[in-house]
Amino acid sequence: MTHVVVLNGPNLGRLGSREPDVYGHQDLAALRKLLDENTPDGFTLEVRQTDDESELIGWLHAAVDARTPVILNPAAFTHYSYGLRDAAALVTKAGVPLIEVHISNPHARETFRHTSVISAVATGVIAGFGFEGYRLALDHLGRISTTL
Ligand code: DQA
């Protein structure tokens, strides 16, 4: 079995009620359900969320140690957290995939959202497809399962 962690940063615990015009009406429980229903054979999955940068960094360290592929929505940390970037680099430099996902398309929004300090160390980036982006990331991990 390959374990995958889906890690979500600050304010994503408010999905469903937070800016539904941008993030939609579905909450984290709906995301869990979508991903549970689309977990590739041979995979187990865990969806987590935190508002705490150090907790998120700790989860990435654990992913390095256990060689656990990561689907990461860094939320606002995307735009400024060099600590999170360095932790994400530990994951990918260990040869473990880390896919950066955004529900919205940050490039179509305010200028400060156009910069991601994470993307350069991520394996790949998916943005602008709503919850579907997480499913696409999971689908990709399923397709490369023999290399994980
Ligand atoms: C987000 C985009 C970020 O700019 C924002 O701070 C978020 C969510 C997204 O999923 O579209 O919290 O990462």
PDB file of C-alpha atoms and ligand atoms in Angstrom:
ATOM      1  CA  MET A   1       0.000   0.000   0.000  1.00  0.00           C
ATOM      2  CA  THR A   2       1.219   3.524  -0.816  1.00  0.00           C
ATOM      3  CA  HIS A   3       0.114   6.141   1.680  1.00  0.00           C
ATOM      4  CA  VAL A   4      -0.572   9.697   0.407  1.00  0.00           C
ATOM      5  CA  VAL A   5      -1.066  12.773   2.578  1.00  0.00           C
ATOM      6  CA  VAL A   6      -3.196  15.679   1.364  1.00  0.00           C
ATOM      7  CA  LEU A   7      -2.066  18.680   3.382  1.00  0.00           C
ATOM      8  CA  ASN A   8      -3.979  21.951   3.512  1.00  0.00           C
ATOM      9  CA  GLY A   9      -2.755  25.241   4.956  1.00  0.00           C
ATOM     10  CA  PRO A  10      -4.382  28.164   6.716  1.00  0.00           C
ATOM     11  CA  ASN A  11      -8.056  29.054   6.401  1.00  0.00           C
ATOM     12  CA  LEU A  12      -8.830  25.981   4.301  1.00  0.00           C
ATOM     13  CA  GLY A  13     -10.664  24.578   7.337  1.00  0.00           C
ATOM     14  CA  ARG A  14     -13.248  27.244   6.491  1.00  0.00           C
ATOM     15  CA  LEU A  15     -13.971  25.871   3.037  1.00  0.00           C
ATOM     16  CA  GLY A  16     -17.692  25.859   2.387  1.00  0.00           C
ATOM     17  CA  SER A  17     -18.292  29.227   4.046  1.00  0.00           C
ATOM     18  CA  ARG A  18     -15.065  31.069   3.072  1.00  0.00           C
ATOM     19  CA  GLU A  19     -15.461  33.188  -0.074  1.00  0.00           C
ATOM     20  CA  PRO A  20     -17.708  30.647  -1.834  1.00  0.00           C
ATOM     21  CA  ASP A  21     -17.517  32.729  -5.019  1.00  0.00           C
ATOM     22  CA  VAL A  22     -13.783  31.870  -5.128  1.00  0.00           C
ATOM     23  CA  TYR A  23     -13.547  28.477  -3.392  1.00  0.00           C
ATOM     24  CA  GLY A  24     -17.026  27.024  -3.939  1.00  0.00           C
ATOM     25  CA  HIS A  25     -19.611  25.781  -1.457  1.00  0.00           C
ATOM     26  CA  GLN A  26     -18.016  22.459  -0.569  1.00  0.00           C
ATOM     27  CA  ASP A  27     -16.154  21.885   2.679  1.00  0.00           C
ATOM     28  CA  LEU A  28     -13.169  19.721   3.658  1.00  0.00           C
ATOM     29  CA  ALA A  29     -15.465  16.787   4.434  1.00  0.00           C
ATOM     30  CA  ALA A  30     -16.665  16.920   0.815  1.00  0.00           C
ATOM     31  CA  LEU A  31     -13.035  16.975  -0.357  1.00  0.00           C
ATOM     32  CA  ARG A  32     -12.293  13.901   1.796  1.00  0.00           C
ATOM     33  CA  LYS A  33     -15.312  12.120   0.301  1.00  0.00           C
ATOM     34  CA  LEU A  34     -14.290  13.009  -3.281  1.00  0.00           C
ATOM     35  CA  LEU A  35     -10.747  11.735  -2.732  1.00  0.00           C
ATOM     36  CA  ASP A  36     -11.854   8.616  -0.829  1.00  0.00           C
ATOM     37  CA  GLU A  37     -14.096   7.759  -3.785  1.00  0.00           C
ATOM     38  CA  ASN A  38     -11.203   8.254  -6.200  1.00  0.00           C
ATOM     39  CA  THR A  39      -8.317   6.664  -4.307  1.00  0.00           C
ATOM     40  CA  PRO A  40      -6.361   4.497  -6.770  1.00  0.00           C
ATOM     41  CA  ASP A  41      -6.053   0.791  -6.024  1.00  0.00           C
ATOM     42  CA  GLY A  42      -3.148   0.094  -3.702  1.00  0.00           C
ATOM     43  CA  PHE A  43      -3.305   3.552  -2.077  1.00  0.00           C
ATOM     44  CA  THR A  44      -4.438   4.853   1.288  1.00  0.00           C
ATOM     45  CA  LEU A  45      -5.118   8.513   1.840  1.00  0.00           C
ATOM     46  CA  GLU A  46      -5.316  11.061   4.617  1.00  0.00           C
ATOM     47  CA  VAL A  47      -6.606  14.657   4.308  1.00  0.00           C
ATOM     48  CA  ARG A  48      -5.323  17.116   6.930  1.00  0.00           C
ATOM     49  CA  GLN A  49      -5.593  20.861   7.506  1.00  0.00           C
ATOM     50  CA  THR A  50      -3.775  23.250   9.803  1.00  0.00           C
ATOM     51  CA  ASP A  51      -3.508  26.980  10.326  1.00  0.00           C
ATOM     52  CA  ASP A  52      -0.104  26.438  11.947  1.00  0.00           C
ATOM     53  CA  GLU A  53       3.047  26.801   9.824  1.00  0.00           C
ATOM     54  CA  SER A  54       5.208  24.738  12.169  1.00  0.00           C
ATOM     55  CA  GLU A  55       2.689  21.890  12.208  1.00  0.00           C
ATOM     56  CA  LEU A  56       2.613  21.875   8.395  1.00  0.00           C
ATOM     57  CA  ILE A  57       6.433  21.837   8.267  1.00  0.00           C
ATOM     58  CA  GLY A  58       6.437  18.940  10.740  1.00  0.00           C
ATOM     59  CA  TRP A  59       4.061  16.995   8.476  1.00  0.00           C
ATOM     60  CA  LEU A  60       6.472  17.520   5.552  1.00  0.00           C
ATOM     61  CA  HIS A  61       9.403  16.276   7.657  1.00  0.00           C
ATOM     62  CA  ALA A  62       7.369  13.159   8.492  1.00  0.00           C
ATOM     63  CA  ALA A  63       6.633  12.703   4.768  1.00  0.00           C
ATOM     64  CA  VAL A  64      10.379  12.793   4.015  1.00  0.00           C
ATOM     65  CA  ASP A  65      11.150  10.226   6.716  1.00  0.00           C
ATOM     66  CA  ALA A  66       8.362   7.851   5.639  1.00  0.00           C
ATOM     67  CA  ARG A  67       8.776   8.633   1.901  1.00  0.00           C
ATOM     68  CA  THR A  68       5.090   9.566   1.711  1.00  0.00           C
ATOM     69  CA  PRO A  69       3.928  11.360  -1.477  1.00  0.00           C
ATOM     70  CA  VAL A  70       2.345  14.730  -0.700  1.00  0.00           C
ATOM     71  CA  ILE A  71      -0.469  16.712  -2.262  1.00  0.00           C
ATOM     72  CA  LEU A  72      -0.076  20.191  -0.755  1.00  0.00           C
ATOM     73  CA  ASN A  73      -2.309  23.227  -0.827  1.00  0.00           C
ATOM     74  CA  PRO A  74      -0.090  25.681   1.078  1.00  0.00           C
ATOM     75  CA  ALA A  75      -2.850  28.353   0.965  1.00  0.00           C
ATOM     76  CA  ALA A  76      -1.506  31.796   1.964  1.00  0.00           C
ATOM     77  CA  PHE A  77       1.856  30.245   2.980  1.00  0.00           C
ATOM     78  CA  THR A  78       2.354  29.709  -0.765  1.00  0.00           C
ATOM     79  CA  HIS A  79       3.207  33.345  -1.207  1.00  0.00           C
ATOM     80  CA  TYR A  80       5.746  33.988   1.538  1.00  0.00           C
ATOM     81  CA  SER A  81       6.779  31.008   3.661  1.00  0.00           C
ATOM     82  CA  TYR A  82      10.428  30.207   2.990  1.00  0.00           C
ATOM     83  CA  GLY A  83      10.274  27.792   5.930  1.00  0.00           C
ATOM     84  CA  LEU A  84       7.578  25.799   4.157  1.00  0.00           C
ATOM     85  CA  ARG A  85       9.487  26.023   0.888  1.00  0.00           C
ATOM     86  CA  ASP A  86      12.619  24.585   2.485  1.00  0.00           C
ATOM     87  CA  ALA A  87      10.564  21.749   3.985  1.00  0.00           C
ATOM     88  CA  ALA A  88       8.924  21.082   0.588  1.00  0.00           C
ATOM     89  CA  ALA A  89      12.417  20.971  -0.959  1.00  0.00           C
ATOM     90  CA  LEU A  90      13.412  18.291   1.560  1.00  0.00           C
ATOM     91  CA  VAL A  91      10.544  16.158   0.224  1.00  0.00           C
ATOM     92  CA  THR A  92      11.306  16.503  -3.480  1.00  0.00           C
ATOM     93  CA  LYS A  93      15.102  16.345  -3.056  1.00  0.00           C
ATOM     94  CA  ALA A  94      14.525  12.995  -1.325  1.00  0.00           C
ATOM     95  CA  GLY A  95      12.859  11.884  -4.574  1.00  0.00           C
ATOM     96  CA  VAL A  96       9.358  11.912  -3.079  1.00  0.00           C
ATOM     97  CA  PRO A  97       6.675  13.644  -5.172  1.00  0.00           C
ATOM     98  CA  LEU A  98       5.068  16.808  -3.810  1.00  0.00           C
ATOM     99  CA  ILE A  99       2.263  18.238  -5.922  1.00  0.00           C
ATOM    100  CA  GLU A 100       1.212  21.835  -5.210  1.00  0.00           C
ATOM    101  CA  VAL A 101      -2.525  22.340  -5.642  1.00  0.00           C
ATOM    102  CA  HIS A 102      -4.660  25.480  -5.564  1.00  0.00           C
ATOM    103  CA  ILE A 103      -8.431  25.490  -5.744  1.00  0.00           C
ATOM    104  CA  SER A 104      -8.517  28.901  -7.405  1.00  0.00           C
ATOM    105  CA  ASN A 105      -6.151  30.204 -10.077  1.00  0.00           C
ATOM    106  CA  PRO A 106      -3.904  32.533  -8.058  1.00  0.00           C
ATOM    107  CA  HIS A 107      -2.551  34.069 -11.296  1.00  0.00           C
ATOM    108  CA  ALA A 108      -6.007  35.451 -12.088  1.00  0.00           C
ATOM    109  CA  ARG A 109      -6.254  37.121  -8.665  1.00  0.00           C
ATOM    110  CA  GLU A 110      -4.430  39.814  -6.650  1.00  0.00           C
ATOM    111  CA  THR A 111      -0.780  40.457  -7.559  1.00  0.00           C
ATOM    112  CA  PHE A 112       0.574  39.093  -4.261  1.00  0.00           C
ATOM    113  CA  ARG A 113      -0.919  35.703  -5.184  1.00  0.00           C
ATOM    114  CA  HIS A 114       1.061  35.556  -8.442  1.00  0.00           C
ATOM    115  CA  THR A 115       4.212  34.537  -6.576  1.00  0.00           C
ATOM    116  CA  SER A 116       4.590  31.031  -5.193  1.00  0.00           C
ATOM    117  CA  VAL A 117       7.743  30.371  -3.209  1.00  0.00           C
ATOM    118  CA  ILE A 118       6.789  26.670  -3.273  1.00  0.00           C
ATOM    119  CA  SER A 119       6.403  25.995  -7.024  1.00  0.00           C
ATOM    120  CA  ALA A 120      10.123  25.930  -7.844  1.00  0.00           C
ATOM    121  CA  VAL A 121      10.660  23.027  -5.441  1.00  0.00           C
ATOM    122  CA  ALA A 122       7.376  21.213  -6.160  1.00  0.00           C
ATOM    123  CA  THR A 123       7.199  18.258  -8.516  1.00  0.00           C
ATOM    124  CA  GLY A 124       4.330  19.971 -10.315  1.00  0.00           C
ATOM    125  CA  VAL A 125       1.547  22.502  -9.846  1.00  0.00           C
ATOM    126  CA  ILE A 126      -2.203  22.292 -10.491  1.00  0.00           C
ATOM    127  CA  ALA A 127      -4.327  25.424 -10.065  1.00  0.00           C
ATOM    128  CA  GLY A 128      -7.735  26.722 -10.963  1.00  0.00           C
ATOM    129  CA  PHE A 129      -9.755  23.520 -11.216  1.00  0.00           C
ATOM    130  CA  GLY A 130     -11.464  23.596  -7.826  1.00  0.00           C
ATOM    131  CA  PHE A 131     -11.457  20.313  -5.876  1.00  0.00           C
ATOM    132  CA  GLU A 132     -10.838  18.541  -9.180  1.00  0.00           C
ATOM    133  CA  GLY A 133      -7.183  19.656  -8.882  1.00  0.00           C
ATOM    134  CA  TYR A 134      -6.644  17.385  -5.868  1.00  0.00           C
ATOM    135  CA  ARG A 135      -8.231  14.485  -7.755  1.00  0.00           C
ATOM    136  CA  LEU A 136      -5.976  15.115 -10.754  1.00  0.00           C
ATOM    137  CA  ALA A 137      -2.942  15.088  -8.450  1.00  0.00           C
ATOM    138  CA  LEU A 138      -4.080  11.807  -6.906  1.00  0.00           C
ATOM    139  CA  ASP A 139      -4.732  10.360 -10.338  1.00  0.00           C
ATOM    140  CA  HIS A 140      -1.169  11.260 -11.353  1.00  0.00           C
ATOM    141  CA  LEU A 141       0.261   9.519  -8.284  1.00  0.00           C
ATOM    142  CA  GLY A 142      -1.804   6.469  -9.211  1.00  0.00           C
ATOM    143  CA  ARG A 143      -0.307   6.495 -12.717  1.00  0.00           C
ATOM    144  CA  ILE A 144       3.277   6.645 -11.428  1.00  0.00           C
ATOM    145  CA  SER A 145       2.634   4.153  -8.612  1.00  0.00           C
ATOM    146  CA  THR A 146       5.352   1.766  -9.759  1.00  0.00           C
ATOM    147  CA  THR A 147       7.983   4.473  -9.189  1.00  0.00           C
ATOM    148  CA  LEU A 148       6.819   5.374  -5.678  1.00  0.00           C
TER     149      LEU A 148
HETATM  150  C1  DQA B   1      -5.330  29.010  -2.390  1.00  0.00           C
HETATM  151  C2  DQA B   1      -4.884  30.334  -3.016  1.00  0.00           C
HETATM  152  C3  DQA B   1      -4.129  31.185  -2.014  1.00  0.00           C
HETATM  153  O1  DQA B   1      -3.774  32.417  -2.613  1.00  0.00           O
HETATM  154  C4  DQA B   1      -5.003  31.488  -0.811  1.00  0.00           C
HETATM  155  O2  DQA B   1      -4.264  32.189   0.156  1.00  0.00           O
HETATM  156  C5  DQA B   1      -5.644  30.283  -0.231  1.00  0.00           C
HETATM  157  C6  DQA B   1      -6.111  29.226  -1.114  1.00  0.00           C
HETATM  158  C7  DQA B   1      -6.209  28.185  -3.345  1.00  0.00           C
HETATM  159  O3  DQA B   1      -6.421  27.005  -3.045  1.00  0.00           O
HETATM  160  O4  DQA B   1      -6.717  28.706  -4.337  1.00  0.00           O
HETATM  161  O5  DQA B   1      -5.873  30.203   0.978  1.00  0.00           O
HETATM  162  O6  DQA B   1      -4.162  28.240  -2.103  1.00  0.00           O
END
